[in-house]
Amino acid sequence: MFFKRSLLLLFLFALALLCLILLLVTFVSAACIETWTCTDFVFGNDTTGLEYRSCTDSSGCNSTFFQPVEVRPTTPVEDNIWFFIILASGGLLIVALALYFESAALGVASAAMFFIVAGSLMTTQFLPIPGLMNGALAIVFMLVGIYVPFKIIGEA
């Protein structure tokens, strides 16, 4: 029992460390984002093509990305990362409380928090990391959201 709880707390610590690394990566890349120059263009023919925006960094970061114009975020990336950190940290806090008190209700609340984080990660350019990494992080958060309540209910 002690070993399982220590392993889970170690996993939560690693997840929190990942959040901090993402925060650091975001602040480094945020300096690049502010200097991007963007041009719009259309993929495909005029009737079925989607309008995309090509953005190239001019500050030496050598970044180019393509994103659909209609899903371009309306908030700066810095706001997005703080939203992510707040949600992820809140989810981790609720998980820690759920494990400490062995409360299924708190476990379900942590699941809801992690599914919100996962849904946010699946939106385009939520974090300034490649889309595949966004998807992988979303899957991790969904798995944690599913695991914690079942773990607590199973021990009850």
N, CA and C atoms as an extended XYZ file, in Angstrom:
468
Properties=species:S:1:pos:R:3:atomname:S:1:resname:S:1:resid:I:1 pbc="F F F"
N         0.828       -1.201        0.000 N   MET     1
C         0.000        0.000        0.000 CA  MET     1
C         0.867        1.258        0.000 C   MET     1
N         1.883        1.264        0.894 N   PHE     2
C         2.766        2.433        0.970 CA  PHE     2
C         3.518        2.617       -0.338 C   PHE     2
N         3.971        1.485       -0.926 N   PHE     3
C         4.729        1.556       -2.178 CA  PHE     3
C         3.871        2.124       -3.307 C   PHE     3
N         2.613        1.677       -3.382 N   LYS     4
C         1.721        2.165       -4.433 CA  LYS     4
C         1.461        3.665       -4.287 C   LYS     4
N         1.238        4.118       -3.067 N   ARG     5
C         0.982        5.535       -2.833 CA  ARG     5
C         2.230        6.362       -3.151 C   ARG     5
N         3.418        5.861       -2.779 N   SER     6
C         4.659        6.581       -3.089 CA  SER     6
C         4.867        6.659       -4.593 C   SER     6
N         4.552        5.571       -5.288 N   LEU     7
C         4.701        5.564       -6.736 CA  LEU     7
C         3.758        6.568       -7.384 C   LEU     7
N         2.546        6.644       -6.910 N   LEU     8
C         1.582        7.594       -7.458 CA  LEU     8
C         1.999        9.031       -7.164 C   LEU     8
N         2.495        9.296       -5.944 N   LEU     9
C         2.964       10.637       -5.610 CA  LEU     9
C         4.192       11.003       -6.434 C   LEU     9
N         5.055       10.033       -6.716 N   LEU    10
C         6.199       10.277       -7.588 CA  LEU    10
C         5.726       10.634       -8.996 C   LEU    10
N         4.701        9.941       -9.463 N   PHE    11
C         4.129       10.253      -10.773 CA  PHE    11
C         3.559       11.674      -10.794 C   PHE    11
N         2.863       12.060       -9.738 N   LEU    12
C         2.316       13.416       -9.668 CA  LEU    12
C         3.431       14.460       -9.642 C   LEU    12
N         4.506       14.157       -8.932 N   PHE    13
C         5.650       15.072       -8.907 CA  PHE    13
C         6.231       15.216      -10.309 C   PHE    13
N         6.357       14.100      -11.028 N   ALA    14
C         6.879       14.153      -12.400 CA  ALA    14
C         5.960       14.961      -13.303 C   ALA    14
N         4.663       14.821      -13.106 N   LEU    15
C         3.705       15.591      -13.904 CA  LEU    15
C         3.818       17.083      -13.603 C   LEU    15
N         3.982       17.425      -12.332 N   ALA    16
C         4.173       18.826      -11.960 CA  ALA    16
C         5.470       19.368      -12.552 C   ALA    16
N         6.513       18.551      -12.566 N   LEU    17
C         7.787       18.959      -13.166 CA  LEU    17
C         7.615       19.191      -14.663 C   LEU    17
N         6.828       18.351      -15.301 N   LEU    18
C         6.541       18.545      -16.726 CA  LEU    18
C         5.852       19.884      -16.965 C   LEU    18
N         4.929       20.249      -16.093 N   CYS    19
C         4.260       21.544      -16.213 CA  CYS    19
C         5.263       22.683      -16.114 C   CYS    19
N         6.203       22.570      -15.191 N   LEU    20
C         7.215       23.616      -15.053 CA  LEU    20
C         8.116       23.689      -16.277 C   LEU    20
N         8.470       22.540      -16.837 N   ILE    21
C         9.289       22.534      -18.051 CA  ILE    21
C         8.527       23.181      -19.201 C   ILE    21
N         7.235       22.861      -19.322 N   LEU    22
C         6.420       23.484      -20.363 CA  LEU    22
C         6.349       24.996      -20.176 C   LEU    22
N         6.262       25.423      -18.928 N   LEU    23
C         6.241       26.854      -18.641 CA  LEU    23
C         7.533       27.508      -19.113 C   LEU    23
N         8.659       26.879      -18.828 N   LEU    24
C         9.947       27.413      -19.253 CA  LEU    24
C        10.058       27.441      -20.769 C   LEU    24
N         9.656       26.349      -21.420 N   VAL    25
C         9.690       26.292      -22.887 CA  VAL    25
C         8.810       27.378      -23.481 C   VAL    25
N         7.671       27.608      -22.878 N   THR    26
C         6.753       28.618      -23.397 CA  THR    26
C         7.342       30.011      -23.311 C   THR    26
N         7.973       30.329      -22.184 N   PHE    27
C         8.547       31.667      -22.074 CA  PHE    27
C         9.700       31.857      -23.038 C   PHE    27
N        10.462       30.801      -23.304 N   VAL    28
C        11.545       30.910      -24.279 CA  VAL    28
C        10.971       31.113      -25.669 C   VAL    28
N         9.931       30.338      -26.005 N   SER    29
C         9.368       30.455      -27.353 CA  SER    29
C         8.443       31.658      -27.488 C   SER    29
N         7.950       32.200      -26.371 N   ALA    30
C         7.074       33.369      -26.453 CA  ALA    30
C         7.820       34.568      -27.015 C   ALA    30
N         9.120       34.653      -26.726 N   ALA    31
C         9.916       35.742      -27.282 CA  ALA    31
C         9.966       35.633      -28.797 C   ALA    31
N         9.947       34.397      -29.295 N   CYS    32
C         9.956       34.201      -30.745 CA  CYS    32
C         8.597       34.536      -31.347 C   CYS    32
N         7.527       34.162      -30.649 N   ILE    33
C         6.175       34.329      -31.180 CA  ILE    33
C         5.879       35.796      -31.463 C   ILE    33
N         6.389       36.675      -30.598 N   GLU    34
C         6.088       38.094      -30.762 CA  GLU    34
C         6.696       38.678      -32.028 C   GLU    34
N         7.694       38.011      -32.600 N   THR    35
C         8.350       38.560      -33.784 CA  THR    35
C         7.965       37.840      -35.072 C   THR    35
N         6.952       36.985      -35.027 N   TRP    36
C         6.540       36.276      -36.222 CA  TRP    36
C         5.879       37.223      -37.210 C   TRP    36
N         6.137       36.976      -38.490 N   THR    37
C         5.408       37.674      -39.546 CA  THR    37
C         4.551       36.638      -40.256 C   THR    37
N         3.308       36.983      -40.512 N   CYS    38
C         2.364       36.000      -41.033 CA  CYS    38
C         1.786       36.437      -42.374 C   CYS    38
N         1.555       35.466      -43.240 N   THR    39
C         0.857       35.703      -44.509 CA  THR    39
C        -0.192       34.616      -44.663 C   THR    39
N        -1.329       34.965      -45.243 N   ASP    40
C        -2.412       34.006      -45.443 CA  ASP    40
C        -2.333       33.430      -46.852 C   ASP    40
N        -2.704       32.190      -46.991 N   PHE    41
C        -2.777       31.559      -48.301 CA  PHE    41
C        -3.812       30.447      -48.257 C   PHE    41
N        -4.128       29.872      -49.406 N   VAL    42
C        -5.177       28.855      -49.495 CA  VAL    42
C        -4.575       27.548      -49.982 C   VAL    42
N        -4.872       26.438      -49.267 N   PHE    43
C        -4.516       25.105      -49.739 CA  PHE    43
C        -5.624       24.602      -50.648 C   PHE    43
N        -5.264       23.955      -51.741 N   GLY    44
C        -6.272       23.375      -52.617 CA  GLY    44
C        -6.861       24.415      -53.542 C   GLY    44
N        -7.993       24.062      -54.187 N   ASN    45
C        -8.617       25.015      -55.104 CA  ASN    45
C        -9.486       26.004      -54.329 C   ASN    45
N       -10.038       26.958      -55.002 N   ASP    46
C       -10.766       28.037      -54.325 CA  ASP    46
C       -12.067       27.572      -53.670 C   ASP    46
N       -12.642       26.455      -54.141 N   THR    47
C       -13.934       26.037      -53.583 CA  THR    47
C       -13.771       25.125      -52.367 C   THR    47
N       -12.749       24.271      -52.390 N   THR    48
C       -12.598       23.338      -51.274 CA  THR    48
C       -11.381       23.648      -50.413 C   THR    48
N       -10.580       24.606      -50.804 N   GLY    49
C        -9.358       24.889      -50.060 CA  GLY    49
C        -9.637       25.591      -48.747 C   GLY    49
N        -8.813       25.336      -47.774 N   LEU    50
C        -8.903       26.001      -46.487 CA  LEU    50
C        -7.893       27.135      -46.446 C   LEU    50
N        -8.292       28.228      -45.867 N   GLU    51
C        -7.360       29.338      -45.739 CA  GLU    51
C        -6.436       29.083      -44.555 C   GLU    51
N        -5.135       29.183      -44.796 N   TYR    52
C        -4.145       28.948      -43.752 CA  TYR    52
C        -3.254       30.164      -43.603 C   TYR    52
N        -2.621       30.244      -42.468 N   ARG    53
C        -1.696       31.332      -42.193 CA  ARG    53
C        -0.306       30.723      -42.026 C   ARG    53
N         0.653       31.238      -42.740 N   SER    54
C         2.032       30.806      -42.596 CA  SER    54
C         2.773       31.871      -41.802 C   SER    54
N         3.381       31.486      -40.696 N   CYS    55
C         4.096       32.441      -39.857 CA  CYS    55
C         5.562       32.040      -39.758 C   CYS    55
N         6.425       32.982      -40.007 N   THR    56
C         7.854       32.735      -39.947 CA  THR    56
C         8.478       33.694      -38.949 C   THR    56
N         9.353       33.175      -38.141 N   ASP    57
C         9.998       33.994      -37.124 CA  ASP    57
C        11.110       34.830      -37.747 C   ASP    57
N        11.233       36.065      -37.293 N   SER    58
C        12.273       36.943      -37.837 CA  SER    58
C        13.353       37.260      -36.811 C   SER    58
N        13.316       36.603      -35.645 N   SER    59
C        14.294       36.926      -34.609 CA  SER    59
C        15.398       35.882      -34.493 C   SER    59
N        15.491       35.003      -35.458 N   GLY    60
C        16.545       34.005      -35.424 CA  GLY    60
C        16.148       32.693      -34.778 C   GLY    60
N        14.874       32.528      -34.445 N   CYS    61
C        14.441       31.271      -33.833 CA  CYS    61
C        14.181       30.193      -34.888 C   CYS    61
N        14.155       30.588      -36.143 N   ASN    62
C        13.973       29.656      -37.255 CA  ASN    62
C        12.719       28.805      -37.105 C   ASN    62
N        11.612       29.436      -36.758 N   SER    63
C        10.352       28.718      -36.589 CA  SER    63
C         9.399       29.072      -37.720 C   SER    63
N         8.751       28.084      -38.266 N   THR    64
C         7.685       28.300      -39.227 CA  THR    64
C         6.556       27.359      -38.866 C   THR    64
N         5.348       27.862      -38.828 N   PHE    65
C         4.231       26.967      -38.570 CA  PHE    65
C         3.070       27.364      -39.474 C   PHE    65
N         2.190       26.431      -39.682 N   PHE    66
C         1.001       26.658      -40.495 CA  PHE    66
C        -0.202       26.370      -39.610 C   PHE    66
N        -1.193       27.209      -39.648 N   GLN    67
C        -2.394       26.952      -38.864 CA  GLN    67
C        -3.604       27.491      -39.614 C   GLN    67
N        -4.757       26.833      -39.460 N   PRO    68
C        -5.976       27.367      -40.081 CA  PRO    68
C        -6.288       28.748      -39.522 C   PRO    68
N        -6.664       29.645      -40.385 N   VAL    69
C        -6.942       31.012      -39.958 CA  VAL    69
C        -8.121       31.045      -38.996 C   VAL    69
N        -9.141       30.215      -39.255 N   GLU    70
C       -10.356       30.298      -38.440 CA  GLU    70
C       -10.156       29.817      -37.008 C   GLU    70
N        -9.065       29.108      -36.720 N   VAL    71
C        -8.847       28.651      -35.349 CA  VAL    71
C        -7.681       29.372      -34.702 C   VAL    71
N        -7.264       30.462      -35.274 N   ARG    72
C        -6.162       31.229      -34.675 CA  ARG    72
C        -6.601       31.719      -33.301 C   ARG    72
N        -5.767       31.518      -32.285 N   PRO    73
C        -6.169       31.919      -30.934 CA  PRO    73
C        -6.328       33.427      -30.812 C   PRO    73
N        -7.259       33.843      -29.986 N   THR    74
C        -7.503       35.271      -29.804 CA  THR    74
C        -6.746       35.809      -28.600 C   THR    74
N        -6.182       34.906      -27.770 N   THR    75
C        -5.433       35.365      -26.600 CA  THR    75
C        -3.956       35.086      -26.824 C   THR    75
N        -3.095       35.881      -26.232 N   PRO    76
C        -1.658       35.618      -26.365 CA  PRO    76
C        -1.287       34.273      -25.766 C   PRO    76
N        -0.181       33.723      -26.240 N   VAL    77
C         0.259       32.423      -25.749 CA  VAL    77
C         0.542       32.477      -24.245 C   VAL    77
N         1.016       33.628      -23.762 N   GLU    78
C         1.306       33.735      -22.336 CA  GLU    78
C         0.044       33.504      -21.505 C   GLU    78
N        -1.102       34.020      -21.967 N   ASP    79
C        -2.359       33.780      -21.265 CA  ASP    79
C        -2.726       32.307      -21.306 C   ASP    79
N        -2.516       31.669      -22.458 N   ASN    80
C        -2.831       30.255      -22.587 CA  ASN    80
C        -2.003       29.405      -21.638 C   ASN    80
N        -0.705       29.699      -21.526 N   ILE    81
C         0.135       28.859      -20.674 CA  ILE    81
C        -0.238       29.025      -19.209 C   ILE    81
N        -0.614       30.232      -18.801 N   TRP    82
C        -1.024       30.408      -17.411 CA  TRP    82
C        -2.334       29.695      -17.157 C   TRP    82
N        -3.241       29.690      -18.127 N   PHE    83
C        -4.489       28.939      -18.012 CA  PHE    83
C        -4.181       27.455      -17.847 C   PHE    83
N        -3.250       26.954      -18.658 N   PHE    84
C        -2.851       25.556      -18.588 CA  PHE    84
C        -2.231       25.230      -17.233 C   PHE    84
N        -1.313       26.071      -16.768 N   ILE    85
C        -0.631       25.824      -15.495 CA  ILE    85
C        -1.626       25.839      -14.336 C   ILE    85
N        -2.556       26.790      -14.364 N   ILE    86
C        -3.556       26.870      -13.293 CA  ILE    86
C        -4.436       25.619      -13.285 C   ILE    86
N        -4.894       25.202      -14.467 N   LEU    87
C        -5.733       24.002      -14.527 CA  LEU    87
C        -4.969       22.754      -14.106 C   LEU    87
N        -3.752       22.610      -14.640 N   ALA    88
C        -2.965       21.417      -14.317 CA  ALA    88
C        -2.603       21.393      -12.839 C   ALA    88
N        -2.195       22.526      -12.298 N   SER    89
C        -1.840       22.581      -10.877 CA  SER    89
C        -3.065       22.325      -10.008 C   SER    89
N        -4.195       22.893      -10.395 N   GLY    90
C        -5.436       22.631       -9.654 CA  GLY    90
C        -5.799       21.164       -9.693 C   GLY    90
N        -5.643       20.548      -10.855 N   GLY    91
C        -5.913       19.120      -10.974 CA  GLY    91
C        -4.992       18.294      -10.092 C   GLY    91
N        -3.698       18.657      -10.065 N   LEU    92
C        -2.748       17.928       -9.219 CA  LEU    92
C        -3.071       18.107       -7.739 C   LEU    92
N        -3.475       19.301       -7.366 N   LEU    93
C        -3.840       19.556       -5.973 CA  LEU    93
C        -5.060       18.719       -5.578 C   LEU    93
N        -6.056       18.687       -6.450 N   ILE    94
C        -7.252       17.894       -6.152 CA  ILE    94
C        -6.906       16.407       -6.077 C   ILE    94
N        -5.995       15.949       -6.964 N   VAL    95
C        -5.572       14.546       -6.914 CA  VAL    95
C        -4.893       14.244       -5.581 C   VAL    95
N        -3.992       15.147       -5.159 N   ALA    96
C        -3.302       14.931       -3.886 CA  ALA    96
C        -4.303       14.878       -2.726 C   ALA    96
N        -5.279       15.788       -2.726 N   LEU    97
C        -6.295       15.780       -1.673 CA  LEU    97
C        -7.151       14.513       -1.740 C   LEU    97
N        -7.500       14.105       -2.962 N   ALA    98
C        -8.316       12.899       -3.124 CA  ALA    98
C        -7.584       11.681       -2.597 C   ALA    98
N        -6.276       11.594       -2.879 N   LEU    99
C        -5.511       10.450       -2.387 CA  LEU    99
C        -5.327       10.506       -0.870 C   LEU    99
N        -5.112       11.709       -0.356 N   TYR   100
C        -4.891       11.847        1.084 CA  TYR   100
C        -6.149       11.490        1.870 C   TYR   100
N        -7.284       12.006        1.419 N   PHE   101
C        -8.533       11.745        2.128 CA  PHE   101
C        -9.245       10.503        1.616 C   PHE   101
N        -8.706        9.877        0.560 N   GLU   102
C        -9.321        8.721       -0.085 CA  GLU   102
C       -10.785        8.998       -0.401 C   GLU   102
N       -11.009       10.127       -1.043 N   SER   103
C       -12.360       10.579       -1.354 CA  SER   103
C       -12.665       10.350       -2.834 C   SER   103
N       -13.674        9.553       -3.101 N   ALA   104
C       -14.075        9.297       -4.487 CA  ALA   104
C       -14.622       10.565       -5.136 C   ALA   104
N       -15.303       11.399       -4.355 N   ALA   105
C       -15.858       12.638       -4.912 CA  ALA   105
C       -14.745       13.555       -5.396 C   ALA   105
N       -13.682       13.682       -4.592 N   LEU   106
C       -12.540       14.484       -5.033 CA  LEU   106
C       -11.849       13.840       -6.226 C   LEU   106
N       -11.841       12.523       -6.274 N   GLY   107
C       -11.264       11.823       -7.428 CA  GLY   107
C       -12.023       12.137       -8.701 C   GLY   107
N       -13.344       12.174       -8.603 N   VAL   108
C       -14.164       12.530       -9.771 CA  VAL   108
C       -13.926       13.991      -10.153 C   VAL   108
N       -13.770       14.863       -9.139 N   ALA   109
C       -13.476       16.265       -9.423 CA  ALA   109
C       -12.130       16.407      -10.139 C   ALA   109
N       -11.143       15.609       -9.718 N   SER   110
C        -9.842       15.667      -10.393 CA  SER   110
C        -9.973       15.159      -11.825 C   SER   110
N       -10.816       14.145      -12.018 N   ALA   111
C       -11.033       13.652      -13.381 CA  ALA   111
C       -11.616       14.751      -14.259 C   ALA   111
N       -12.591       15.479      -13.724 N   ALA   112
C       -13.190       16.573      -14.495 CA  ALA   112
C       -12.151       17.633      -14.825 C   ALA   112
N       -11.300       17.964      -13.858 N   MET   113
C       -10.264       18.970      -14.081 CA  MET   113
C        -9.299       18.509      -15.163 C   MET   113
N        -8.896       17.247      -15.098 N   PHE   114
C        -7.945       16.751      -16.088 CA  PHE   114
C        -8.571       16.638      -17.473 C   PHE   114
N        -9.867       16.348      -17.547 N   PHE   115
C       -10.505       16.316      -18.861 CA  PHE   115
C       -10.625       17.714      -19.444 C   PHE   115
N       -10.810       18.717      -18.585 N   ILE   116
C       -10.814       20.096      -19.074 CA  ILE   116
C        -9.442       20.452      -19.630 C   ILE   116
N        -8.384       20.072      -18.906 N   VAL   117
C        -7.027       20.324      -19.384 CA  VAL   117
C        -6.800       19.610      -20.707 C   VAL   117
N        -7.219       18.343      -20.783 N   ALA   118
C        -7.020       17.570      -22.005 CA  ALA   118
C        -7.758       18.206      -23.184 C   ALA   118
N        -8.990       18.647      -22.943 N   GLY   119
C        -9.744       19.304      -24.011 CA  GLY   119
C        -9.079       20.592      -24.461 C   GLY   119
N        -8.523       21.327      -23.502 N   SER   120
C        -7.831       22.557      -23.846 CA  SER   120
C        -6.571       22.277      -24.654 C   SER   120
N        -5.878       21.190      -24.307 N   LEU   121
C        -4.660       20.848      -25.031 CA  LEU   121
C        -4.951       20.468      -26.479 C   LEU   121
N        -6.155       19.954      -26.732 N   MET   122
C        -6.473       19.520      -28.089 CA  MET   122
C        -6.843       20.677      -29.008 C   MET   122
N        -7.013       21.873      -28.455 N   THR   123
C        -7.288       23.022      -29.311 CA  THR   123
C        -6.012       23.438      -30.017 C   THR   123
N        -6.151       24.013      -31.181 N   THR   124
C        -4.997       24.370      -31.996 CA  THR   124
C        -4.159       25.455      -31.333 C   THR   124
N        -2.854       25.214      -31.315 N   GLN   125
C        -1.877       26.176      -30.796 CA  GLN   125
C        -2.178       26.621      -29.368 C   GLN   125
N        -2.731       25.724      -28.540 N   PHE   126
C        -2.962       26.086      -27.133 CA  PHE   126
C        -1.619       26.304      -26.450 C   PHE   126
N        -0.689       25.402      -26.688 N   LEU   127
C         0.679       25.580      -26.227 CA  LEU   127
C         1.575       25.689      -27.455 C   LEU   127
N         2.652       26.428      -27.375 N   PRO   128
C         3.527       26.576      -28.550 CA  PRO   128
C         4.439       25.376      -28.728 C   PRO   128
N         3.859       24.197      -28.781 N   ILE   129
C         4.601       22.960      -29.018 CA  ILE   129
C         3.902       22.240      -30.158 C   ILE   129
N         4.579       21.287      -30.802 N   PRO   130
C         3.950       20.595      -31.931 CA  PRO   130
C         2.626       19.936      -31.555 C   PRO   130
N         1.719       19.854      -32.527 N   GLY   131
C         0.391       19.302      -32.286 CA  GLY   131
C         0.414       17.894      -31.741 C   GLY   131
N         1.383       17.071      -32.185 N   LEU   132
C         1.472       15.697      -31.702 CA  LEU   132
C         1.767       15.672      -30.210 C   LEU   132
N         2.614       16.602      -29.754 N   MET   133
C         2.923       16.667      -28.325 CA  MET   133
C         1.696       17.148      -27.546 C   MET   133
N         0.942       18.097      -28.105 N   ASN   134
C        -0.316       18.514      -27.475 CA  ASN   134
C        -1.233       17.308      -27.284 C   ASN   134
N        -1.369       16.505      -28.348 N   GLY   135
C        -2.222       15.321      -28.279 CA  GLY   135
C        -1.732       14.309      -27.265 C   GLY   135
N        -0.409       14.103      -27.208 N   ALA   136
C         0.163       13.153      -26.243 CA  ALA   136
C        -0.091       13.626      -24.815 C   ALA   136
N         0.098       14.916      -24.568 N   LEU   137
C        -0.177       15.458      -23.228 CA  LEU   137
C        -1.656       15.314      -22.878 C   LEU   137
N        -2.511       15.547      -23.866 N   ALA   138
C        -3.948       15.403      -23.627 CA  ALA   138
C        -4.280       13.974      -23.220 C   ALA   138
N        -3.668       13.006      -23.888 N   ILE   139
C        -3.919       11.598      -23.557 CA  ILE   139
C        -3.426       11.283      -22.144 C   ILE   139
N        -2.254       11.824      -21.776 N   VAL   140
C        -1.739       11.608      -20.416 CA  VAL   140
C        -2.718       12.151      -19.388 C   VAL   140
N        -3.216       13.380      -19.625 N   PHE   141
C        -4.149       13.968      -18.669 CA  PHE   141
C        -5.457       13.180      -18.613 C   PHE   141
N        -5.921       12.678      -19.760 N   MET   142
C        -7.149       11.876      -19.742 CA  MET   142
C        -6.938       10.573      -18.973 C   MET   142
N        -5.772        9.928      -19.170 N   LEU   143
C        -5.497        8.690      -18.444 CA  LEU   143
C        -5.433        8.921      -16.937 C   LEU   143
N        -4.804       10.025      -16.533 N   VAL   144
C        -4.771       10.354      -15.104 CA  VAL   144
C        -6.189       10.613      -14.611 C   VAL   144
N        -6.965       11.342      -15.404 N   GLY   145
C        -8.344       11.635      -15.021 CA  GLY   145
C        -9.188       10.395      -14.873 C   GLY   145
N        -8.907        9.380      -15.663 N   ILE   146
C        -9.655        8.125      -15.561 CA  ILE   146
C        -9.127        7.279      -14.401 C   ILE   146
N        -7.809        7.268      -14.220 N   TYR   147
C        -7.187        6.371      -13.249 CA  TYR   147
C        -7.493        6.730      -11.798 C   TYR   147
N        -7.378        8.000      -11.467 N   VAL   148
C        -7.460        8.407      -10.055 CA  VAL   148
C        -8.790        8.022       -9.398 C   VAL   148
N        -9.954        8.358       -9.990 N   PRO   149
C       -11.202        7.969       -9.312 CA  PRO   149
C       -11.357        6.457       -9.163 C   PRO   149
N       -10.975        5.708      -10.208 N   PHE   150
C       -11.096        4.259      -10.115 CA  PHE   150
C       -10.143        3.684       -9.078 C   PHE   150
N        -8.967        4.283       -8.942 N   LYS   151
C        -8.005        3.845       -7.931 CA  LYS   151
C        -8.577        4.055       -6.531 C   LYS   151
N        -9.161        5.219       -6.310 N   ILE   152
C        -9.708        5.527       -4.979 CA  ILE   152
C       -10.930        4.663       -4.691 C   ILE   152
N       -11.813        4.518       -5.682 N   ILE   153
C       -13.014        3.693       -5.484 CA  ILE   153
C       -12.624        2.238       -5.257 C   ILE   153
N       -11.574        1.771       -5.968 N   GLY   154
C       -11.112        0.394       -5.806 CA  GLY   154
C       -10.557        0.124       -4.419 C   GLY   154
N        -9.955        1.147       -3.781 N   GLU   155
C        -9.404        0.963       -2.441 CA  GLU   155
C       -10.452        1.100       -1.353 C   GLU   155
N       -11.602        1.681       -1.702 N   ALA   156
C       -12.634        1.921       -0.674 CA  ALA   156
C       -13.339        0.635       -0.288 C   ALA   156
